[in-house]
CSV table of C-alpha atoms in Angstrom, one decimal:
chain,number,residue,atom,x,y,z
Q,1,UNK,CA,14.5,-6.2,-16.1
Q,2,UNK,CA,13.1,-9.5,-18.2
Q,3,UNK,CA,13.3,-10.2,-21.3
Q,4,UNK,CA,11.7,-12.7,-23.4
Q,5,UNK,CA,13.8,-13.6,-26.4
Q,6,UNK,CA,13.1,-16.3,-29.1
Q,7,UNK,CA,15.0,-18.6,-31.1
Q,8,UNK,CA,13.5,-20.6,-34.1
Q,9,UNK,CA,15.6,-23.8,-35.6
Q,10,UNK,CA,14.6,-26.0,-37.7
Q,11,UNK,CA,14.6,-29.5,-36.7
Q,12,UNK,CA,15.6,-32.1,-38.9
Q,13,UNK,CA,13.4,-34.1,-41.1
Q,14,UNK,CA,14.4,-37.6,-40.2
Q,15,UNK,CA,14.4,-36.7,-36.3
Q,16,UNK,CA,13.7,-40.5,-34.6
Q,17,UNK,CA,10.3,-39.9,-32.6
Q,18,UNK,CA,11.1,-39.2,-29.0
Q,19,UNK,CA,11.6,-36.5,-26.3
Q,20,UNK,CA,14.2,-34.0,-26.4
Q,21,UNK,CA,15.6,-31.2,-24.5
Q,22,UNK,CA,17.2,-28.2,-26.0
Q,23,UNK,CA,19.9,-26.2,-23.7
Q,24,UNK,CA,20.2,-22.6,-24.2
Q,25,UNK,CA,23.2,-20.6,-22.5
Q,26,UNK,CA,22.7,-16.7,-22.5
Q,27,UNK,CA,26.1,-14.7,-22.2
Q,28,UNK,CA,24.7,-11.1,-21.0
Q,29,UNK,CA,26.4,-7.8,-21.3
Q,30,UNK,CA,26.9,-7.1,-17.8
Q,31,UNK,CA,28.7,-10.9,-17.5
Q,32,UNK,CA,26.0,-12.9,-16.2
Q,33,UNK,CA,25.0,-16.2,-17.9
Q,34,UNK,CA,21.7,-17.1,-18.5
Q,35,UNK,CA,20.7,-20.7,-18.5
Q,36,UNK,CA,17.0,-22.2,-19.7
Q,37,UNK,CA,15.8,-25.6,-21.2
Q,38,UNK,CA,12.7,-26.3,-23.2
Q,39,UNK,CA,11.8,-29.8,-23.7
Q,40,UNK,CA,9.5,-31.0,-26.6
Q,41,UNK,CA,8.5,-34.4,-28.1
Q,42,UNK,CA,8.5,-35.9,-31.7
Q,43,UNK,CA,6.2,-37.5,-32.8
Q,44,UNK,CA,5.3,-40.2,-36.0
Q,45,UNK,CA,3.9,-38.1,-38.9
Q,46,UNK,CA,1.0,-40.4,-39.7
Q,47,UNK,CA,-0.7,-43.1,-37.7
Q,48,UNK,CA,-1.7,-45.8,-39.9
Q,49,UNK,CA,-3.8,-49.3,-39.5
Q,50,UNK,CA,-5.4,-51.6,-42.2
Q,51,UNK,CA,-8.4,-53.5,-41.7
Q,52,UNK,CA,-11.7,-55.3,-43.8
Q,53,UNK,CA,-15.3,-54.4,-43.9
Q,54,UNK,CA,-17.6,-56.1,-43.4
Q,55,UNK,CA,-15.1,-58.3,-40.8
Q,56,UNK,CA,-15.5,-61.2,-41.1
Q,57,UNK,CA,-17.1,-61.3,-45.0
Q,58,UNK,CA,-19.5,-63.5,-45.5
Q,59,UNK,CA,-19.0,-64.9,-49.0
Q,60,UNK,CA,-22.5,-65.1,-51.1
Q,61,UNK,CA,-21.9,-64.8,-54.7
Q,62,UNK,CA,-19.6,-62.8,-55.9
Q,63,UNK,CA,-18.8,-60.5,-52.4
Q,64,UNK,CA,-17.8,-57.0,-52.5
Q,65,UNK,CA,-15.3,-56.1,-50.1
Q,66,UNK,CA,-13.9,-53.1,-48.7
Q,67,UNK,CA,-10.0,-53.0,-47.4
Q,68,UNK,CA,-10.1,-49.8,-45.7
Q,69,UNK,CA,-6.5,-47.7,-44.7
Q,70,UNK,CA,-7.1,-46.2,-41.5
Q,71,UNK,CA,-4.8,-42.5,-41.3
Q,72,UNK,CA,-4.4,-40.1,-38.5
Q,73,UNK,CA,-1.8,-36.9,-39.5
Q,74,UNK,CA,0.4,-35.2,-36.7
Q,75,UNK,CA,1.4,-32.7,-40.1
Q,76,UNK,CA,0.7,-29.4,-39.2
Q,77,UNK,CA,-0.4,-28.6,-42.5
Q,78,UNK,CA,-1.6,-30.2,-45.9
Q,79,UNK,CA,-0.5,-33.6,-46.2
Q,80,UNK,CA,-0.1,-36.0,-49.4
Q,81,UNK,CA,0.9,-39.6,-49.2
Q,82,UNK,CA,0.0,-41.9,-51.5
Q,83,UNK,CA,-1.3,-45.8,-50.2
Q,84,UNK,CA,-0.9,-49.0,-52.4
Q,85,UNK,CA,-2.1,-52.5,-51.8
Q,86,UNK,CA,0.7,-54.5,-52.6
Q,87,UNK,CA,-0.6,-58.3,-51.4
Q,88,UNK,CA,-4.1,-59.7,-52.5
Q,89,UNK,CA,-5.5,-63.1,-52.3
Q,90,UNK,CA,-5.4,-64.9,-55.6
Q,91,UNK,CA,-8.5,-64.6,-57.5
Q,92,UNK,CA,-9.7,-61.1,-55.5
Q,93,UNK,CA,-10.5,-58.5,-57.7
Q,94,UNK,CA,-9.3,-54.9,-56.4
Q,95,UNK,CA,-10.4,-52.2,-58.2
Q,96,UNK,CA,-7.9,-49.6,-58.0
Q,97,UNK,CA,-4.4,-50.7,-56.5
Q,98,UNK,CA,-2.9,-47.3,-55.6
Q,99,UNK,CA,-4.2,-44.1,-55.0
Q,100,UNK,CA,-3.5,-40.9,-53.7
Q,101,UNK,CA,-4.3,-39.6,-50.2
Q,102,UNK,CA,-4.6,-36.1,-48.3
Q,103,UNK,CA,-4.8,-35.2,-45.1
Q,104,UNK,CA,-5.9,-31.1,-44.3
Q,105,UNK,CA,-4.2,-30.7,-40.7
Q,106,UNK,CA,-2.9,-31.8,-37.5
Q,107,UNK,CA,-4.9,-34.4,-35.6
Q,108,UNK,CA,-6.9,-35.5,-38.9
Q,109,UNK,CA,-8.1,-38.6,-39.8
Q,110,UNK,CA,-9.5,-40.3,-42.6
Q,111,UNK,CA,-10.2,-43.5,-44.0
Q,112,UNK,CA,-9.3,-44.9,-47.7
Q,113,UNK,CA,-11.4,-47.6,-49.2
Q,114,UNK,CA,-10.1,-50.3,-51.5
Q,115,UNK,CA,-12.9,-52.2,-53.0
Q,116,UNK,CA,-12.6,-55.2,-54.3
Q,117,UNK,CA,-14.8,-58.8,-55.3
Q,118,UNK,CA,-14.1,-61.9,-54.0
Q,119,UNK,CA,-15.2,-64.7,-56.4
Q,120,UNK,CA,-18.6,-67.0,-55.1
Q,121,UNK,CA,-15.8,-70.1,-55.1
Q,122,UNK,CA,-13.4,-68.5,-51.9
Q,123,UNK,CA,-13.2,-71.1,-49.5
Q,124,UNK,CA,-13.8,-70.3,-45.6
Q,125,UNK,CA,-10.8,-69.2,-43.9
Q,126,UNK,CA,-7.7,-66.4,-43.1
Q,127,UNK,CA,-6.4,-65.0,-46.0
Q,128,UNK,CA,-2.9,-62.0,-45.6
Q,129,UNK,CA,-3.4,-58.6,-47.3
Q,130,UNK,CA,-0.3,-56.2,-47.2
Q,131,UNK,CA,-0.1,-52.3,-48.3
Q,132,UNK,CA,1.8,-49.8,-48.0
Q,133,UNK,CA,1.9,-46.0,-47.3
Q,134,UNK,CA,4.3,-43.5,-48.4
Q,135,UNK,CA,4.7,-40.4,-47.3
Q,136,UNK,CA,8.0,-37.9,-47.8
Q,137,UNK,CA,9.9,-41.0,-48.9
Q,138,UNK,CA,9.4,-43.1,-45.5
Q,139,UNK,CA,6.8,-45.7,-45.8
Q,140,UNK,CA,4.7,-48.0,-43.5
Q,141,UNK,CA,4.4,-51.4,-44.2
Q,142,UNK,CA,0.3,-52.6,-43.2
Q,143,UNK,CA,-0.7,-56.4,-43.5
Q,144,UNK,CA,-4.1,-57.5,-42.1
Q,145,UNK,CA,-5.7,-60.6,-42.4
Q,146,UNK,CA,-9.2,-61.5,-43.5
Q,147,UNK,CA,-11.5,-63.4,-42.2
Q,148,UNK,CA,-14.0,-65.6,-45.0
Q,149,UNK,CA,-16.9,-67.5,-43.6
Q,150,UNK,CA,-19.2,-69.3,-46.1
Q,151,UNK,CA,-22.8,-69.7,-45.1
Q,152,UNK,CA,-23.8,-71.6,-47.8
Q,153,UNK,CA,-22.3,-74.7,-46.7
Q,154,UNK,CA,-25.2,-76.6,-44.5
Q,155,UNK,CA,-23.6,-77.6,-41.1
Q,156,UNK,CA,-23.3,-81.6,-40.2
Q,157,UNK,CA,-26.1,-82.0,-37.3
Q,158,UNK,CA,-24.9,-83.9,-34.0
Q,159,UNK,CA,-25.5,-87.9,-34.5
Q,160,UNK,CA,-28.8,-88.8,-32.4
Q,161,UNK,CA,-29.0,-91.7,-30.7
């Protein structure tokens, strides 16, 4: 005769991401032994990625620019994080520096804009942004460098002759 029996443990909350294997030994009445394995994977709880629209940013007065926090959720449920920029260029306005986030599901995704100016006087080149997400007291460390390209600045033409 089968039987189907279940067994619910919770799993810690710091588990490292991975595959594991739980053993389960049976001890029946009649002196058999029952032996079955389930195997099951961890996964991060949030995917994250930083990166700038428009990429590269053309600079043409004073720019607006977006720094935009990329977040995919493997929480089953409602999740809350907060994000924080915590590395500007000097001189680059952001508008707001930390805000909250929320997730509703498994297999979400949603993106979290950071506006911000850059003054009409950035010069062409890379320039290193860094934030952070937080979430359940582990945090992600982003950094993601921008690309400026002036196209106000005439171009030197190829000597003739």
């Amino acid at each position: 005769k089968a039987r189907d029996l279940k067994y619910k443990t919770r799993l810690p909350e710091k588990l490292s991401p991975g595959t594991y294997t739980i053993a389960v030994t049976a001890d029946l009445d009649n002196g058999k032994q029952v032996y079955t394995t389930r195997t099951f994977t961890v996964v991060e709880p949030l995917q994250v990625r930083m990166y700038g629209d428009p990429d590269p940013v053309a600079i043409i007065g004073t720019t607006k620019y977006d720094i935009v926090i990329d977040i995919t959720s493997a929480v089953p449920s409602h999740m809350k994080a907060e994000a924080e920029i915590t590395n500007l260029p000097s001189g680059w306005i952001l508008e707001k520096k930390r805000r909250g986030v929320e997730i509703d599901g498994e297999d979400k995704r949603r993106l979290f804009r950071f506006r911000c100016k850059l003054p009409s006087t950035t010069a062409a080149g890379s320039y290193p942004i860094e934030a952070t997400v937080t979430y359940k007291e582990r945090t992600w460390s982003l950094r993601y460098i921008a690309k400026v390209v002036r196209t106000d600045i005439p171009t030197t033409p190829p000597s003739g002759n």
